[in-house]
Short mmCIF file of C-alpha atoms in Angstrom, two decimals:
data_model
loop_
_atom_site.label_atom_id
_atom_site.label_comp_id
_atom_site.label_asym_id
_atom_site.label_seq_id
_atom_site.Cartn_x
_atom_site.Cartn_y
_atom_site.Cartn_z
CA MET S 1 26.98 27.26 13.85
CA GLU S 2 30.21 25.79 12.42
CA TRP S 3 30.86 24.08 15.75
CA SER S 4 27.30 22.66 15.76
CA LEU S 5 27.72 21.35 12.21
CA SER S 6 31.08 19.77 13.08
CA LEU S 7 29.52 18.08 16.10
CA ALA S 8 26.66 16.77 13.96
CA LEU S 9 29.10 15.35 11.41
CA LEU S 10 31.25 13.81 14.15
CA TRP S 11 28.24 12.12 15.73
CA PHE S 12 27.14 10.75 12.37
CA ALA S 13 30.64 9.38 11.75
CA LEU S 14 30.72 7.68 15.16
CA VAL S 15 27.30 6.10 14.62
CA SER S 16 28.33 4.88 11.16
CA ALA S 17 31.52 3.38 12.59
CA GLY S 18 29.53 1.67 15.32
CA CYS S 19 27.20 0.15 12.75
CA ALA S 20 30.17 -1.09 10.73
CA VAL S 21 31.61 -3.11 13.63
CA CYS S 22 28.33 -4.67 14.78
CA TRP S 23 28.78 -7.74 12.60
CA THR S 24 32.28 -8.49 13.86
CA PRO S 25 32.62 -11.75 15.84
CA ALA S 26 33.43 -9.91 19.07
CA VAL S 27 30.32 -7.72 18.96
CA ARG S 28 28.12 -10.61 17.89
CA ARG S 29 29.30 -12.67 20.88
CA TRP S 30 28.90 -9.73 23.27
CA SER S 31 25.41 -8.80 22.06
CA GLY S 32 24.28 -12.42 22.08
CA ALA S 33 25.34 -12.78 25.71
CA LEU S 34 23.24 -9.82 26.90
CA ARG S 35 20.31 -10.63 29.17
CA HIS S 36 17.90 -8.37 27.25
CA PRO S 37 19.64 -7.70 23.93
CA LEU S 38 16.63 -6.27 22.10
CA LEU S 39 15.92 -3.83 24.92
CA VAL S 40 19.55 -2.69 24.81
CA ALA S 41 19.38 -2.30 21.03
CA ALA S 42 16.15 -0.29 21.29
CA LEU S 43 17.71 2.03 23.89
CA VAL S 44 20.76 2.48 21.65
CA ALA S 45 18.43 3.38 18.78
CA VAL S 46 16.75 6.05 20.89
CA VAL S 47 19.99 7.59 22.16
CA VAL S 48 21.74 7.82 18.79
CA ARG S 49 18.69 9.62 17.34
CA VAL S 50 17.85 11.87 20.28
CA VAL S 51 21.33 13.43 20.23
CA PRO S 52 21.10 14.78 16.65
CA ALA S 53 17.44 15.64 17.19
CA MET S 54 18.62 18.20 19.75
CA MET S 55 21.28 19.69 17.47
CA ALA S 56 20.77 22.88 15.50
CA LEU S 57 21.08 22.45 11.74
CA PRO S 58 22.30 25.13 9.31
CA ALA S 59 19.66 27.69 8.44
CA ASP S 60 20.09 26.97 4.72
CA ALA S 61 19.81 23.18 5.08
CA LEU S 62 17.27 21.65 2.72
CA VAL S 63 15.61 19.86 5.65
CA GLN S 64 14.52 23.21 7.08
CA TRP S 65 11.67 23.23 4.56
CA ASP S 66 10.23 20.02 6.02
CA LEU S 67 10.74 21.11 9.61
CA GLU S 68 9.05 24.43 8.97
CA SER S 69 6.26 22.60 7.13
CA TYR S 70 5.46 20.64 10.29
CA ARG S 71 4.95 23.87 12.20
CA VAL S 72 2.90 25.48 9.41
CA VAL S 73 0.66 22.42 9.10
CA ALA S 74 0.11 22.24 12.87
CA ASP S 75 -0.94 25.89 12.89
CA ALA S 76 -3.32 25.37 9.96
CA VAL S 77 -5.03 22.40 11.63
CA ALA S 78 -5.30 24.22 14.97
CA HIS S 79 -7.04 27.14 13.22
CA ARG S 80 -9.25 24.90 11.05
CA ARG S 81 -7.67 25.97 7.75
CA ASP S 82 -7.31 23.57 4.82
CA VAL S 83 -3.81 22.09 5.04
CA TYR S 84 -3.91 21.18 1.36
CA ASP S 85 -4.10 24.88 0.42
CA LEU S 86 -0.44 25.10 1.49
CA PRO S 87 1.54 24.24 -1.69
CA GLY S 88 3.97 21.36 -1.14
CA ARG S 89 3.68 21.41 2.62
CA TYR S 90 1.70 18.23 3.27
CA PRO S 91 1.17 15.77 0.36
CA TYR S 92 -0.10 12.90 2.56
CA LEU S 93 -3.46 11.64 3.78
CA PRO S 94 -4.88 13.56 6.76
CA VAL S 95 -3.39 11.50 9.61
CA HIS S 96 0.08 12.62 10.62
CA MET S 97 -0.96 16.27 10.68
CA TYR S 98 -2.56 15.56 14.06
CA VAL S 99 0.80 14.34 15.35
CA PHE S 100 2.18 17.77 14.45
CA VAL S 101 -0.64 19.39 16.40
CA ALA S 102 0.06 17.15 19.41
CA ALA S 103 3.77 17.99 19.22
CA ASP S 104 2.95 21.70 19.13
CA TRP S 105 0.69 21.36 22.18
CA ALA S 106 3.32 19.35 24.08
CA ALA S 107 6.02 21.88 23.18
CA ASN S 108 3.93 24.75 24.49
CA ALA S 109 3.04 22.84 27.66
CA THR S 110 6.60 21.74 28.47
CA HIS S 111 8.64 24.54 26.82
CA VAL S 112 10.60 21.85 24.96
CA PRO S 113 11.40 22.92 21.37
CA PHE S 114 8.72 21.94 18.87
CA LEU S 115 11.25 20.56 16.39
CA PHE S 116 12.47 18.11 19.04
CA MET S 117 8.97 17.09 20.08
CA VAL S 118 7.89 16.46 16.51
CA LYS S 119 10.76 13.98 16.00
CA LEU S 120 10.00 11.87 19.08
CA PRO S 121 7.23 9.67 17.57
CA ALA S 122 9.51 8.64 14.69
CA ILE S 123 12.38 8.00 17.10
CA ALA S 124 10.10 5.72 19.12
CA ALA S 125 9.03 3.99 15.89
CA ASP S 126 12.68 3.33 15.00
CA ALA S 127 13.13 1.66 18.39
CA VAL S 128 10.09 -0.52 17.62
CA ILE S 129 11.60 -1.42 14.23
CA VAL S 130 14.78 -2.54 15.99
CA VAL S 131 12.77 -4.91 18.19
CA LEU S 132 10.74 -6.19 15.24
CA VAL S 133 13.92 -6.90 13.26
CA GLY S 134 15.43 -8.81 16.19
CA ARG S 135 12.29 -10.83 16.85
CA GLY S 136 11.78 -11.47 13.16
CA ALA S 137 15.33 -12.73 12.75
CA ALA S 138 14.88 -15.10 15.70
CA ALA S 139 11.57 -16.37 14.30
CA LEU S 140 13.24 -17.02 10.94
CA GLY S 141 15.91 -19.21 12.54
CA ARG S 142 18.61 -16.58 13.11
CA ARG S 143 18.28 -16.40 16.89
CA GLN S 144 22.04 -16.38 17.47
CA ASP S 145 22.40 -13.35 15.19
CA SER S 146 19.22 -11.52 16.19
CA ALA S 147 20.91 -9.26 18.75
CA ALA S 148 23.64 -8.17 16.33
CA LEU S 149 21.11 -7.57 13.57
CA ALA S 150 19.04 -5.45 15.94
CA LEU S 151 22.11 -3.38 16.82
CA ILE S 152 22.92 -2.90 13.14
CA CYS S 153 19.38 -1.64 12.65
CA ALA S 154 19.71 0.64 15.68
CA LEU S 155 22.92 2.18 14.35
CA ASN S 156 21.90 2.25 10.70
CA PRO S 157 23.28 5.64 9.59
CA LEU S 158 20.60 6.14 6.93
CA SER S 159 17.88 5.67 9.54
CA VAL S 160 19.64 8.00 11.98
CA LEU S 161 20.00 10.61 9.24
CA THR S 162 16.34 10.36 8.26
CA THR S 163 14.85 10.37 11.75
CA GLY S 164 17.32 12.13 14.04
CA TYR S 165 18.72 14.76 11.70
CA HIS S 166 16.15 15.31 8.97
CA GLY S 167 13.09 14.67 11.11
CA GLN S 168 11.14 12.72 8.51
CA PHE S 169 8.57 10.31 9.95
CA ASP S 170 8.97 7.35 7.56
CA ALA S 171 9.89 5.15 10.52
CA ILE S 172 6.26 5.18 11.66
CA PRO S 173 4.69 3.64 8.51
CA LEU S 174 7.68 1.31 8.24
CA ALA S 175 7.17 0.05 11.81
CA LEU S 176 3.47 -0.49 11.14
CA THR S 177 4.22 -2.35 7.89
CA LEU S 178 6.81 -4.58 9.52
CA ALA S 179 4.37 -5.32 12.34
CA ALA S 180 1.70 -6.25 9.79
CA TRP S 181 4.12 -8.61 8.05
CA GLY S 182 5.16 -10.15 11.39
CA VAL S 183 1.57 -10.84 12.37
CA LEU S 184 0.80 -12.47 9.02
CA ALA S 185 4.03 -14.47 9.00
CA PHE S 186 4.11 -15.79 12.55
CA ARG S 187 0.58 -15.72 13.97
CA ARG S 188 -2.07 -18.27 13.14
CA SER S 189 -4.89 -16.95 15.35
CA TRP S 190 -8.20 -15.80 13.91
CA TRP S 191 -7.37 -12.19 14.69
CA ALA S 192 -4.10 -12.18 12.71
CA LEU S 193 -5.67 -11.22 9.39
CA PRO S 194 -7.75 -8.21 10.53
CA VAL S 195 -5.02 -6.94 12.88
CA ALA S 196 -2.38 -7.14 10.15
CA ALA S 197 -4.74 -5.41 7.72
CA MET S 198 -5.44 -2.63 10.22
CA LEU S 199 -1.72 -2.11 10.89
CA PHE S 200 -0.99 -1.95 7.19
CA GLY S 201 -3.93 0.38 6.63
CA LEU S 202 -2.61 2.74 9.31
CA ALA S 203 0.82 2.66 7.63
CA VAL S 204 -0.66 3.71 4.28
CA ALA S 205 -2.84 6.36 5.91
CA ASP S 206 0.19 7.84 7.67
CA LYS S 207 2.34 7.98 4.53
CA THR S 208 1.19 6.43 1.28
CA TRP S 209 4.39 4.71 0.08
CA PRO S 210 3.75 1.44 2.04
CA ALA S 211 0.97 0.77 -0.48
CA LEU S 212 3.77 -0.35 -2.81
CA LEU S 213 4.38 -3.25 -0.42
CA GLY S 214 0.74 -4.29 -0.43
CA PRO S 215 1.25 -7.02 -3.07
CA VAL S 216 3.93 -8.61 -0.89
CA LEU S 217 1.50 -8.94 2.02
CA LEU S 218 -1.36 -10.10 -0.21
CA TRP S 219 0.93 -12.78 -1.67
CA ARG S 220 1.21 -14.33 1.79
CA LEU S 221 -2.56 -14.81 1.98
CA ALA S 222 -4.25 -17.97 0.78
CA GLY S 223 -7.38 -17.48 -1.27
CA ALA S 224 -9.40 -14.62 -2.71
CA ARG S 225 -11.58 -14.35 0.41
CA ALA S 226 -8.61 -13.64 2.68
CA ARG S 227 -7.28 -11.05 0.24
CA LEU S 228 -10.70 -9.40 0.04
CA VAL S 229 -10.96 -9.21 3.84
CA PHE S 230 -7.45 -7.83 4.12
CA GLY S 231 -8.07 -5.16 1.48
CA SER S 232 -11.44 -4.18 2.96
CA VAL S 233 -10.01 -3.71 6.45
CA ALA S 234 -6.83 -2.01 5.21
CA VAL S 235 -8.74 0.85 3.53
CA LEU S 236 -10.69 1.69 6.70
CA PRO S 237 -8.05 3.95 8.34
CA SER S 238 -7.80 6.07 5.20
CA ILE S 239 -11.58 6.31 4.89
CA VAL S 240 -11.96 7.32 8.53
CA ALA S 241 -9.14 9.87 8.23
CA LEU S 242 -10.73 11.44 5.15
CA ALA S 243 -14.17 11.47 6.80
CA LEU S 244 -12.81 13.22 9.90
CA TYR S 245 -11.00 15.77 7.76
CA GLU S 246 -14.17 16.37 5.76
CA ARG S 247 -15.96 17.13 9.02
CA LEU S 248 -13.16 19.53 10.00
CA ILE S 249 -12.88 21.16 6.55
CA PRO S 250 -15.94 20.82 4.27
CA GLY S 251 -14.69 19.71 0.88
CA GLY S 252 -11.33 18.85 2.40
CA ALA S 253 -11.49 15.11 1.71
CA LEU S 254 -11.67 15.52 -2.07
CA HIS S 255 -8.97 18.20 -1.95
CA ALA S 256 -6.76 15.85 0.07
CA LEU S 257 -7.17 13.05 -2.47
CA GLU S 258 -6.34 15.44 -5.33
CA VAL S 259 -3.13 16.59 -3.65
CA VAL S 260 -2.02 13.10 -2.58
CA SER S 261 -2.68 11.52 -5.98
CA SER S 262 -0.81 14.27 -7.85
CA TYR S 263 2.26 14.38 -5.58
CA GLN S 264 5.50 13.54 -7.43
CA GLY S 265 8.20 14.42 -4.91
CA VAL S 266 10.86 17.09 -5.29
CA VAL S 267 12.88 16.64 -8.49
CA GLY S 268 16.59 17.13 -7.95
CA ALA S 269 16.33 17.01 -4.17
CA TRP S 270 16.30 13.34 -3.20
CA GLY S 271 16.87 9.95 -4.75
CA PHE S 272 17.89 9.15 -8.31
CA SER S 273 16.71 12.51 -9.65
CA GLU S 274 19.48 14.25 -7.71
CA LEU S 275 22.04 11.92 -9.30
CA LEU S 276 20.67 12.72 -12.76
CA VAL S 277 20.80 16.44 -12.09
CA ARG S 278 24.41 16.21 -10.95
CA ALA S 279 25.35 14.02 -13.92
CA ALA S 280 23.82 16.54 -16.35
CA GLY S 281 25.89 19.36 -14.86
CA ALA S 282 25.10 23.06 -14.94
CA GLY S 283 22.46 23.79 -17.55
CA GLY S 284 22.24 20.11 -18.51
CA ARG S 285 19.00 18.39 -19.46
#
């Protein structure tokens, strides 16, 4: 296990170093001269996440709770039990739980470990994000830097840590949100508004935090009618997800809303709360 942990740390250090040099003149010239730079960057993103996704993490790692939760939730859905009866296991709208079920089915069919299968959708989403960043940079007038920016995104150590090591699936709602912004920003066709709204609605249904970015997207719209259409379409994925879950588990839709609306994260585990806990010291308040 010590060897596995050392390998994981070494890989993370190499990825971080690679990200650090991506903005150097030599790498920017090299990446800009590639025939298909965004494809290369997307492939890099997949490789640097697949490697840690296959590594074994320490049994006492905090991320084991999340990884075990994915398996527990998949089993509950497969046996038609209310997922929201499992304390702390799934505080999101009833969408991504079906990805866990699909990963479990694929793992059983292929004999590939479940914990690897369950990370693949988020790894693919990170590759999509890389392409969206590159195309967005080019559309905003940074075409000469778009390849390097895409590589920086591909080698972003925080993203690799979240997706490849931890196995969180935040890359999926982020990819959907970025796609929604790209459609609104760069497409003028009649379908741009409903498609962007649907993409954003799927992002919120998958994991609710993109709702915080809703005002940014609404700000880009001109007029109350456009904002009303966007909001009306954006809520549809969540409504459909809740309706399907209600059909699966009678009373499950209301239970899901209660759990999602009351979720407050894990104090002292992630983000600023961990910094406060450490600053307070042992027994501090």
